[in-house]
mmCIF file of C-alpha atoms in Angstrom:
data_model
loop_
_atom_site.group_PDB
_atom_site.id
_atom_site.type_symbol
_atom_site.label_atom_id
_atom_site.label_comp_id
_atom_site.label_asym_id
_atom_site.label_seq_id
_atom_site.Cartn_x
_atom_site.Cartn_y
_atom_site.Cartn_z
ATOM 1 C CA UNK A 838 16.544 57.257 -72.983
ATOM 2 C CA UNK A 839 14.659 59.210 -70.389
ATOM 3 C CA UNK A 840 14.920 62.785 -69.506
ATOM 4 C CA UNK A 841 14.786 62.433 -66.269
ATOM 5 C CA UNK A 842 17.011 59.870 -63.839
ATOM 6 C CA UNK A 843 16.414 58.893 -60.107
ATOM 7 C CA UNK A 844 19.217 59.281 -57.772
ATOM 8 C CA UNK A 845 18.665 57.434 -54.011
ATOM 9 C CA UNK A 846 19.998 59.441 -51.554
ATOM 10 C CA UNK A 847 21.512 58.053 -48.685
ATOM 11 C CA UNK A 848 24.275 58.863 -45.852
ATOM 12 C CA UNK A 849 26.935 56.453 -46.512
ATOM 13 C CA UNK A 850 29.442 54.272 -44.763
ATOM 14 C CA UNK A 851 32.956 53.553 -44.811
ATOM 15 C CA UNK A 852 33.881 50.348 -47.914
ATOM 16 C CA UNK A 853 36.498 49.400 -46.228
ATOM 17 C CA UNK A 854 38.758 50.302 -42.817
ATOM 18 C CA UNK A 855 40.532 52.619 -43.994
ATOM 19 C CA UNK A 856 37.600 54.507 -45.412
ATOM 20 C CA UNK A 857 36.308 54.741 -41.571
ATOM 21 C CA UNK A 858 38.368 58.684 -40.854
ATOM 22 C CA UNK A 859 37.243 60.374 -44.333
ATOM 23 C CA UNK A 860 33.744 59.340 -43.552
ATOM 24 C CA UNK A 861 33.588 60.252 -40.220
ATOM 25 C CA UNK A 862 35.468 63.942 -40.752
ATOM 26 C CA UNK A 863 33.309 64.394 -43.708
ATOM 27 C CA UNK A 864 30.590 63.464 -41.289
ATOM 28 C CA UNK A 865 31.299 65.731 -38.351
ATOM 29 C CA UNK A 866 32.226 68.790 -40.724
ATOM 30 C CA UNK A 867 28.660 69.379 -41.787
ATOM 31 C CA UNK A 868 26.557 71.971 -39.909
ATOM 32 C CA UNK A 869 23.365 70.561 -41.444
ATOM 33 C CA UNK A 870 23.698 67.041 -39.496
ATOM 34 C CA UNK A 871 25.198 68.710 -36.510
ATOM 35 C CA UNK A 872 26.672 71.859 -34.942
ATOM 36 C CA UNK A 873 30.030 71.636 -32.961
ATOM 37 C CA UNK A 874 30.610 75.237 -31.716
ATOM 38 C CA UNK A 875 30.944 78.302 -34.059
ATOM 39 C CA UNK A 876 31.296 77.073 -37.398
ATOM 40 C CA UNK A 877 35.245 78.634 -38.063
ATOM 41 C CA UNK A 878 35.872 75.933 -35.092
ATOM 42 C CA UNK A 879 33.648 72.959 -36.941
ATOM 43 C CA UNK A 880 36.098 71.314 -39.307
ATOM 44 C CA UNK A 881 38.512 71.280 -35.871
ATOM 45 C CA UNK A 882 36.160 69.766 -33.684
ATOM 46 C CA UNK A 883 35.778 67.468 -35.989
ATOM 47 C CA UNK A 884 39.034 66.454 -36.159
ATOM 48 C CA UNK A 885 39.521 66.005 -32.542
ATOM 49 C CA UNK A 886 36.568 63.983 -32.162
ATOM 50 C CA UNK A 887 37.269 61.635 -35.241
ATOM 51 C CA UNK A 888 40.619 61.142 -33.310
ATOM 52 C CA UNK A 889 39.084 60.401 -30.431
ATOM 53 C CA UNK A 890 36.504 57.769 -31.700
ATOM 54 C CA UNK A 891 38.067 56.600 -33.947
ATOM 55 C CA UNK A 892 39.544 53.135 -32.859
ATOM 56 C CA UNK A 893 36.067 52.486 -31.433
ATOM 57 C CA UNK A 894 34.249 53.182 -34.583
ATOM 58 C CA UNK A 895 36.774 51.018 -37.016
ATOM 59 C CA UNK A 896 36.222 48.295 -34.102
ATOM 60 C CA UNK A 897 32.477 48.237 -34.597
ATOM 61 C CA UNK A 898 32.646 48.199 -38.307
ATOM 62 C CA UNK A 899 35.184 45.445 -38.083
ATOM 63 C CA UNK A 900 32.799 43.728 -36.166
ATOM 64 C CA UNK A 901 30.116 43.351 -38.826
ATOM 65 C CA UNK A 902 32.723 42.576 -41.399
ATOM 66 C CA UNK A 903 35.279 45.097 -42.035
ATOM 67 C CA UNK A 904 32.934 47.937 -43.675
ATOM 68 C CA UNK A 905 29.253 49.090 -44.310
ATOM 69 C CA UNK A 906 27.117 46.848 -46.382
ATOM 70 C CA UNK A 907 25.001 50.260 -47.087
ATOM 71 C CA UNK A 908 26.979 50.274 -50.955
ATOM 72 C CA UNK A 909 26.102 47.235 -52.130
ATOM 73 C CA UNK A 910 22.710 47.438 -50.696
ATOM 74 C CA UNK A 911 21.956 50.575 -51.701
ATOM 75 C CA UNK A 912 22.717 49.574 -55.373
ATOM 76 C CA UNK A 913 20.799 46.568 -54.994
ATOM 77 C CA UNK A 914 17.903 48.656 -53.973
ATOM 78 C CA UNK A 915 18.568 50.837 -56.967
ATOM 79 C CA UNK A 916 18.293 47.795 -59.325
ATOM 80 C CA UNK A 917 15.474 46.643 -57.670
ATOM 81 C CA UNK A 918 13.485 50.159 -58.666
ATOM 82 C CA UNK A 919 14.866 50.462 -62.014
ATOM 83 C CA UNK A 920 13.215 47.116 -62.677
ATOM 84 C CA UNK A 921 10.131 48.163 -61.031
ATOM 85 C CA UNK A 922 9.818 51.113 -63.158
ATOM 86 C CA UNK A 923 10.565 49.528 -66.525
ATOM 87 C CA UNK A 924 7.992 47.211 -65.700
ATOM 88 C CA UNK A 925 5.435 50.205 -65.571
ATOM 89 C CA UNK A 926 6.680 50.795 -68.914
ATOM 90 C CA UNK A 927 9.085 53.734 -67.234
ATOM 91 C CA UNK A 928 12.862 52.832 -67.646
ATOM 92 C CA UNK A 929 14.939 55.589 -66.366
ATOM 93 C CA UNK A 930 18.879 55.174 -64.947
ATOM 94 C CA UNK A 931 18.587 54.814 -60.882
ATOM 95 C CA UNK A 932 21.460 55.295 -59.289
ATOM 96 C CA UNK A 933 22.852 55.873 -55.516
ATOM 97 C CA UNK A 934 24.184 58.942 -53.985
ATOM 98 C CA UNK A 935 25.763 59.078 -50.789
ATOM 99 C CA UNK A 936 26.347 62.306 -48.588
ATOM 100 C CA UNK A 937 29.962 61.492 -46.460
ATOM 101 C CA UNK A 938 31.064 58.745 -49.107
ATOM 102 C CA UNK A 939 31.091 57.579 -52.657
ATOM 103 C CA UNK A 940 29.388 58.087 -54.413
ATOM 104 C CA UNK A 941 28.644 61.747 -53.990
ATOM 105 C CA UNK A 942 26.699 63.870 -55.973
ATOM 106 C CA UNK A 943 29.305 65.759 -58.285
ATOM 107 C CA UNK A 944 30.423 62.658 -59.952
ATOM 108 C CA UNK A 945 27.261 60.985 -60.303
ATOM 109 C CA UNK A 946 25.851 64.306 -61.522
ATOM 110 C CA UNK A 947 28.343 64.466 -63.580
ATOM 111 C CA UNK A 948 28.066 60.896 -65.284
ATOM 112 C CA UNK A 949 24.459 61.333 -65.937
ATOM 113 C CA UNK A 950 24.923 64.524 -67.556
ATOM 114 C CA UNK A 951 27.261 62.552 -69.697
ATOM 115 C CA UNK A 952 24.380 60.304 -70.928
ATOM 116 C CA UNK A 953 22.137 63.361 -72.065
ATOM 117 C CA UNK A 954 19.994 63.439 -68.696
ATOM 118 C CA UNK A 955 18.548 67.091 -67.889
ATOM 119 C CA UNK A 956 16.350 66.429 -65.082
ATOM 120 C CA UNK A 957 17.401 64.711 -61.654
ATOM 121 C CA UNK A 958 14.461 63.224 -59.771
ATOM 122 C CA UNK A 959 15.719 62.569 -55.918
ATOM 123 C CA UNK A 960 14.366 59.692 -53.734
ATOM 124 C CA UNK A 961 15.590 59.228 -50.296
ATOM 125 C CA UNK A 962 16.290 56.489 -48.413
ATOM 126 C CA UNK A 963 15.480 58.314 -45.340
ATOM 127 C CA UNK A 964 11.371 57.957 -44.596
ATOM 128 C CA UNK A 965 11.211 60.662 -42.253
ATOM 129 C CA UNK A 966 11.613 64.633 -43.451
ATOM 130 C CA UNK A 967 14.614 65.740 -41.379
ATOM 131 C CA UNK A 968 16.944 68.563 -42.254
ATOM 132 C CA UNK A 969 19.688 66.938 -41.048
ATOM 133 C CA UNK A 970 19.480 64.009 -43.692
ATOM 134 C CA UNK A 971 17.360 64.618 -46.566
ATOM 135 C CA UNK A 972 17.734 68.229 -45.906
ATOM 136 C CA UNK A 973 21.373 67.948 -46.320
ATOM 137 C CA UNK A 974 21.466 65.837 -49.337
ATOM 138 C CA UNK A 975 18.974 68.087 -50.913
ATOM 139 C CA UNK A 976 21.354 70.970 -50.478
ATOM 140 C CA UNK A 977 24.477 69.345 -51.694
ATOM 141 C CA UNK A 978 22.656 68.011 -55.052
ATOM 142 C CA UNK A 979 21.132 71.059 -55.955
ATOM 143 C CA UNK A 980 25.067 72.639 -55.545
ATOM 144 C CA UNK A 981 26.726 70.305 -57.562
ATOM 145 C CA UNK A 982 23.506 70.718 -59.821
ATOM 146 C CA UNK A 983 23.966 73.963 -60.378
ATOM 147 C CA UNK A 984 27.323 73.982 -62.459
ATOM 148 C CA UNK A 985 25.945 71.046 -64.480
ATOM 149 C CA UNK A 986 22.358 73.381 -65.632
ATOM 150 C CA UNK A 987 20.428 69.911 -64.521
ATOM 151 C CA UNK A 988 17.470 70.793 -62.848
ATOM 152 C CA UNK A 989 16.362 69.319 -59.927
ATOM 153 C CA UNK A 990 12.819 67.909 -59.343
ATOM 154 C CA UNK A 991 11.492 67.921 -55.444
ATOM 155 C CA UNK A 992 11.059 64.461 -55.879
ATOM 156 C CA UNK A 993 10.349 61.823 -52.659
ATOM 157 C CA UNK A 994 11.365 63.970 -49.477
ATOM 158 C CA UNK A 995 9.624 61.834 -47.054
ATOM 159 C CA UNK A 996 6.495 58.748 -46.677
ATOM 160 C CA UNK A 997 6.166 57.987 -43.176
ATOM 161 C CA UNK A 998 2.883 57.246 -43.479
ATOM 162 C CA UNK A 999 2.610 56.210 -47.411
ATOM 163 C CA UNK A 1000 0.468 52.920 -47.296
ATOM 164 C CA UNK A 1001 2.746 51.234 -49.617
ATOM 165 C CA UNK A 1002 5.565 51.827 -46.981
ATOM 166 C CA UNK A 1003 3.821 50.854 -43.888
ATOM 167 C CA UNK A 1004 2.131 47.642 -45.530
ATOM 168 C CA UNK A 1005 5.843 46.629 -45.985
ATOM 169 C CA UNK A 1006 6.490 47.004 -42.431
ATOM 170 C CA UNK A 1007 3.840 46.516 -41.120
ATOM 171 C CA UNK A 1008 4.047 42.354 -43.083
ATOM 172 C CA UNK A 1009 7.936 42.606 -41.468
ATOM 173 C CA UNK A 1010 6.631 43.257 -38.527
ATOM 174 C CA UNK A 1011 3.738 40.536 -38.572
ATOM 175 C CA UNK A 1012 6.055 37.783 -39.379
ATOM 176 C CA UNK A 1013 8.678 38.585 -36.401
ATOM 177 C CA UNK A 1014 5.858 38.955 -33.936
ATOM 178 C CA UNK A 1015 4.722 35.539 -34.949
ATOM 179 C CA UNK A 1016 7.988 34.430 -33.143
ATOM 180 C CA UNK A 1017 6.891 36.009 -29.713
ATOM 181 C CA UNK A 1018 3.211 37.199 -29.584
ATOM 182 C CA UNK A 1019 3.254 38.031 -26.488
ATOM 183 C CA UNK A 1020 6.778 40.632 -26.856
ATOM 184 C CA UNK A 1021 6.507 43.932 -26.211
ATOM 185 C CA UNK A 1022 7.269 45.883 -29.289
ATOM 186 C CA UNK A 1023 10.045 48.701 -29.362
ATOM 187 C CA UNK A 1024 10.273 51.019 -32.431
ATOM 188 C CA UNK A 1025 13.923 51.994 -32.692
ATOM 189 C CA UNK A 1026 14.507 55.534 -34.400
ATOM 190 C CA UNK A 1027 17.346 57.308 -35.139
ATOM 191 C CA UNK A 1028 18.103 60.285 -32.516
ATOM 192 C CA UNK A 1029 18.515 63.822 -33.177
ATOM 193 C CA UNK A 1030 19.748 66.426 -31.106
ATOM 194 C CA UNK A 1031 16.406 68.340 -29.698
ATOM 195 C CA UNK A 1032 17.858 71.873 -30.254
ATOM 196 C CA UNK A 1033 17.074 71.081 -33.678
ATOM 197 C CA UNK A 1034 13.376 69.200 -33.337
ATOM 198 C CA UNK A 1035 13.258 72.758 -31.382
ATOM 199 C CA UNK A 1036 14.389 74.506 -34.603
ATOM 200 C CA UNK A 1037 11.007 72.934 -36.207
ATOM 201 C CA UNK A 1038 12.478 70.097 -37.920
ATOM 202 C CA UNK A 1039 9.903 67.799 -38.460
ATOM 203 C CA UNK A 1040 11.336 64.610 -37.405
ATOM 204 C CA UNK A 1041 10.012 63.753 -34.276
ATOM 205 C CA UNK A 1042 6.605 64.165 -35.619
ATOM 206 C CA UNK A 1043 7.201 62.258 -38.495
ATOM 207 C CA UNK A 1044 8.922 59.257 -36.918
ATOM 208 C CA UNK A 1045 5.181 59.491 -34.588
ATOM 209 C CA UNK A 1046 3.355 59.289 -37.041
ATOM 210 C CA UNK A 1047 4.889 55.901 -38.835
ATOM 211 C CA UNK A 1048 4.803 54.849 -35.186
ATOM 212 C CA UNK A 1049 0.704 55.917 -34.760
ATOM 213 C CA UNK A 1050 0.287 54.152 -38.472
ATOM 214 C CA UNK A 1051 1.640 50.881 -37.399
ATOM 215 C CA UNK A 1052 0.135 50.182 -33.926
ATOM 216 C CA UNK A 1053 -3.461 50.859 -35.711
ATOM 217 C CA UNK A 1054 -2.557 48.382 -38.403
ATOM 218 C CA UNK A 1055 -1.375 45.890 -35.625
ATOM 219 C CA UNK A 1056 -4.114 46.878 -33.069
ATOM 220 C CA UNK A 1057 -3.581 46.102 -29.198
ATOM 221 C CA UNK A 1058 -1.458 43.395 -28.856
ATOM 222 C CA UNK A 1059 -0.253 41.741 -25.114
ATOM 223 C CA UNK A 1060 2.777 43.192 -24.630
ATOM 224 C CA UNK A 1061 2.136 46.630 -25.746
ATOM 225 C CA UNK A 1062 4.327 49.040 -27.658
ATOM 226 C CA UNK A 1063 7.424 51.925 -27.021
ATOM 227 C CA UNK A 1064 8.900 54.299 -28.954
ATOM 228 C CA UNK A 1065 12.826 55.218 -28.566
ATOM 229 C CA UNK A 1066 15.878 56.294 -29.995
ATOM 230 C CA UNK A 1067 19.429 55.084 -30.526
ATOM 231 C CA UNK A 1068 22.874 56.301 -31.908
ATOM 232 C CA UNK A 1069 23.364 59.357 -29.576
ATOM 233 C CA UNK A 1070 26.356 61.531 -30.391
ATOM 234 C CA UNK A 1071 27.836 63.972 -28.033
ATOM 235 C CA UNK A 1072 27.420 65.452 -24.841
ATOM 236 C CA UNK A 1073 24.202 67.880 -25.977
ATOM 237 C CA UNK A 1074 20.560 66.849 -25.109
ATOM 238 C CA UNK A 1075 19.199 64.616 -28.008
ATOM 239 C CA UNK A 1076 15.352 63.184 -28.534
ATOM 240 C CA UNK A 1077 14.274 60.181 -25.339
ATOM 241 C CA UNK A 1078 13.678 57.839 -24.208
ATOM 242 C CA UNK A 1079 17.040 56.252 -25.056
ATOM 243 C CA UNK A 1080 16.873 52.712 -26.843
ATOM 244 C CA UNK A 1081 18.985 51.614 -23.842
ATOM 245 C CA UNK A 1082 16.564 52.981 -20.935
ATOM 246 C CA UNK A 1083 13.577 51.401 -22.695
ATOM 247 C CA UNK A 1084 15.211 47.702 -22.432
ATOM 248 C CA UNK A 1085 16.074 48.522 -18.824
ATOM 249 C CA UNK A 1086 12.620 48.661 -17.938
ATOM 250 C CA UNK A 1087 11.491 45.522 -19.888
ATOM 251 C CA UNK A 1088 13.320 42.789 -17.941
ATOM 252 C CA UNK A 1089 11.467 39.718 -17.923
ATOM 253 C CA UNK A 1090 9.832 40.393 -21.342
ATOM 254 C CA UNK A 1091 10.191 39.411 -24.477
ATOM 255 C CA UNK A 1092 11.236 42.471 -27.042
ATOM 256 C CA UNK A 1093 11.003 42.976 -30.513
ATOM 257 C CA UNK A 1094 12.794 45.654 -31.378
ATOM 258 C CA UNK A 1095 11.687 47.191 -34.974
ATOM 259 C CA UNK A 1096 13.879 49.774 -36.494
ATOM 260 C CA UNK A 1097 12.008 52.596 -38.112
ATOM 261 C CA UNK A 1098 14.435 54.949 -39.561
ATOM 262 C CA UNK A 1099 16.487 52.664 -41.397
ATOM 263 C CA UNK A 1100 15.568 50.820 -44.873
ATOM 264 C CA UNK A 1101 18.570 49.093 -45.041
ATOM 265 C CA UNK A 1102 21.231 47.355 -42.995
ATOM 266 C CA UNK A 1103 24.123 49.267 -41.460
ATOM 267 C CA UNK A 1104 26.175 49.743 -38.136
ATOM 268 C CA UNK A 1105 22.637 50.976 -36.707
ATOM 269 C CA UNK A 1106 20.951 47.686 -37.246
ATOM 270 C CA UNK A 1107 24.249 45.349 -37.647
ATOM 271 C CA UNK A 1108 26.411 46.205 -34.302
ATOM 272 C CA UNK A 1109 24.053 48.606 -32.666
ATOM 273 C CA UNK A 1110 20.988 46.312 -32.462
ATOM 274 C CA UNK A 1111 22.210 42.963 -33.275
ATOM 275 C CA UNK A 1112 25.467 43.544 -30.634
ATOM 276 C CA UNK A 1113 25.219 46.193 -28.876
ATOM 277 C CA UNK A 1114 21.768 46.233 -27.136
ATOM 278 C CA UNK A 1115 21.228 42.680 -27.384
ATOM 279 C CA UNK A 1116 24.084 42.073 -24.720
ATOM 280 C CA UNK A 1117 22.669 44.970 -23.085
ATOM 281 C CA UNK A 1118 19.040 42.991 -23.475
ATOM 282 C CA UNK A 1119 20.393 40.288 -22.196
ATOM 283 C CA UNK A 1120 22.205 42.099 -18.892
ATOM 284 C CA UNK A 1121 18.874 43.734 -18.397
ATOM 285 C CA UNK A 1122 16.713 40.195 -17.914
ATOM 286 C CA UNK A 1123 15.324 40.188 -21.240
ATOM 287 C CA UNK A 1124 13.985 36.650 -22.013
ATOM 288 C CA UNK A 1125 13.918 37.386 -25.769
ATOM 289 C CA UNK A 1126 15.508 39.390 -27.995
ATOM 290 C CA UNK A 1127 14.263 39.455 -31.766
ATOM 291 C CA UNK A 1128 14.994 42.242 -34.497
ATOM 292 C CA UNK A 1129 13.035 43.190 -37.422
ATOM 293 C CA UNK A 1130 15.188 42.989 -40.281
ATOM 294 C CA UNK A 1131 15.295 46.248 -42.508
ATOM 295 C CA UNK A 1132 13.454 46.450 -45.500
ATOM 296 C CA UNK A 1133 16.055 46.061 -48.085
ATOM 297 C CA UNK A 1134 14.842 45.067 -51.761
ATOM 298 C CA UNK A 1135 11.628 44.148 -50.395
ATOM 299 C CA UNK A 1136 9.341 43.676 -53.125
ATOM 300 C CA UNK A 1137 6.655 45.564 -51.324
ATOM 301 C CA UNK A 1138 8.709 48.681 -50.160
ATOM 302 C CA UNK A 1139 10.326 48.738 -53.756
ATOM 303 C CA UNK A 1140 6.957 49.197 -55.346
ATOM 304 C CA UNK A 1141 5.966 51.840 -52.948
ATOM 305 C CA UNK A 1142 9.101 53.800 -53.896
ATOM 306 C CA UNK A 1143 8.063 53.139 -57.841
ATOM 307 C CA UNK A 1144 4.717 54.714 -57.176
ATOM 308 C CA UNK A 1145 6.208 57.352 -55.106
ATOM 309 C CA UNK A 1146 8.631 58.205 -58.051
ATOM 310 C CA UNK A 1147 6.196 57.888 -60.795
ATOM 311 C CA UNK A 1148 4.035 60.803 -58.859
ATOM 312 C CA UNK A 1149 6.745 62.897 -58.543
ATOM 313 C CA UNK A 1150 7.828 62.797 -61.967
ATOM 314 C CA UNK A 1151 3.449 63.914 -62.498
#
């Protein structure tokens, strides 16, 4: 067996209903993905605004089925790599870790250990650096690392603009724009709260650049591109133009709406996009409304990650 085993690091999601309050306290509690006040008052803001959301949120997620697919995917996308790598004559265990919900890092840690691993080798799922994600996970693997003696590898922090990435896209991309070529595209990234882009996270640049990558690939094309941002949280001023604003100002256009932060399907993509802002689309005079579908277990971005792996492990 292998030294060494990949963990994919990811945020989460509720597996059922009832899973929708731990996640979302779990969630709010951490000062890495966002600060609510001084941080003796965090884990009670916390609770008062899971309380408060929380019909809304378990009403979403019952929308797209009763809990987030991002488990089952996320293991799918760890098979996927494990297979990849064996076929470079690399087998190594690959396994998921979550941030707000199972599985965390202290039991998987603590399973690998089991089999005789030393060495942890992260990859995230997220493709742009940003403290408040990868930054987070980092922190909480290396703790539960700690007690275990496994070391832990810097690994795959970030590949917004690794060509293996972007040529998956960027063929994603192609294929939905087939649909529509005339449709204005709309990359659709994750927000973040700008006190911390003004902290120097390096988010916002990163997210640019994957945007910058693709429209060279693609070239002009007649409906032109925008850049904006979705699943805003809070009162507090977070990264713009809002998802929403951008599709008022595109009525009587065609829209393809391509999310960038996400490689797999969850209440972003699933109620968000596909609900959410497609009614609003629709409100706004938008005479077509297509979505990008997230990468998944695409062969393409699967390989990239392989390669990505195999260098870190160099």
């Amino acid at each position: 067996m292998h030294p060494t085993a990949i963990v994919l690091l990811n945020l989460g999601g509720p597996a059922s209903l009832d899973e929708v309050q731990p996640f979302l306290l779990n969630l709010f509690q951490d000062r890495e993905i966002i600060k609510l006040g001084p941080a003796f008052l965090q884990p009670l803001i916390a609770r008062l605004i899971v309380a408060s959301r929380l019909l809304e949120v378990r009403t979403r997620y019952a929308s797209i089925g009763g809990r987030s697919p991002i488990l089952p995917e996320t293991q799918a996308q760890a098979v996927a790599l494990a297979q990849a790598l064996a076929e470079t004559g690399h087998p190594m265990e690959v396994r998921p870790v979550f941030r707000y919900s199972p599985p965390r890092a202290g039991g998987v840690l603590r399973e690998l250990a089991g089999l005789g691993i030393r060495r942890i080798l992260p990859v995230t799922l997220y493709p742009h650096a940003c403290n408040a994600t990868t930054g987070s996970s980092m922190g909480e693997l290396k703790r539960e690392a700690a007690d275990l003696e496994l070391e832990i590898l810097p690994g795959v922090q970030s590949y917004a603009t690794d060509p293996g990435y972007l040529d998956a896209l960027e063929a994603l991309l192609r294929t939905t724009l087939a649909q529509a070529p005339g449709a204005t595209v709309v990359f659709s990234a994750h927000s973040l709260p700008l006190k911390q882009i003004q902290g120097g996270d390096p988010y916002e640049r990163e997210t640019q650049a994957t945007v910058e990558a693709l429209k060279a690939r693609l070239g002009d094309i007649p409906g032109g591109y925008r850049l904006a941002y979705q699943s805003k949280v809070g009162p507090v001023a977070w990264l713009e133009p809002s998802l929403g604003s951008v599709l008022k100002e595109l009525g009587g256009r065609e829209v393809v709406v391509m999310p960038i932060s996400f490689v797999g399907e969850h209440i972003e993509t699933l109620f968000e996009l596909d609900i959410e802002y497609r009614e609003l689309a629709g409100k706004c005079g938008v005479t077509r409304f297509l979505r990008v579908p997230a990468l998944g277990t695409d062969p393409t971005f699967i390989g990239a990650l392989a390669h990505l792996a195999l260098q870190g492990l160099s």
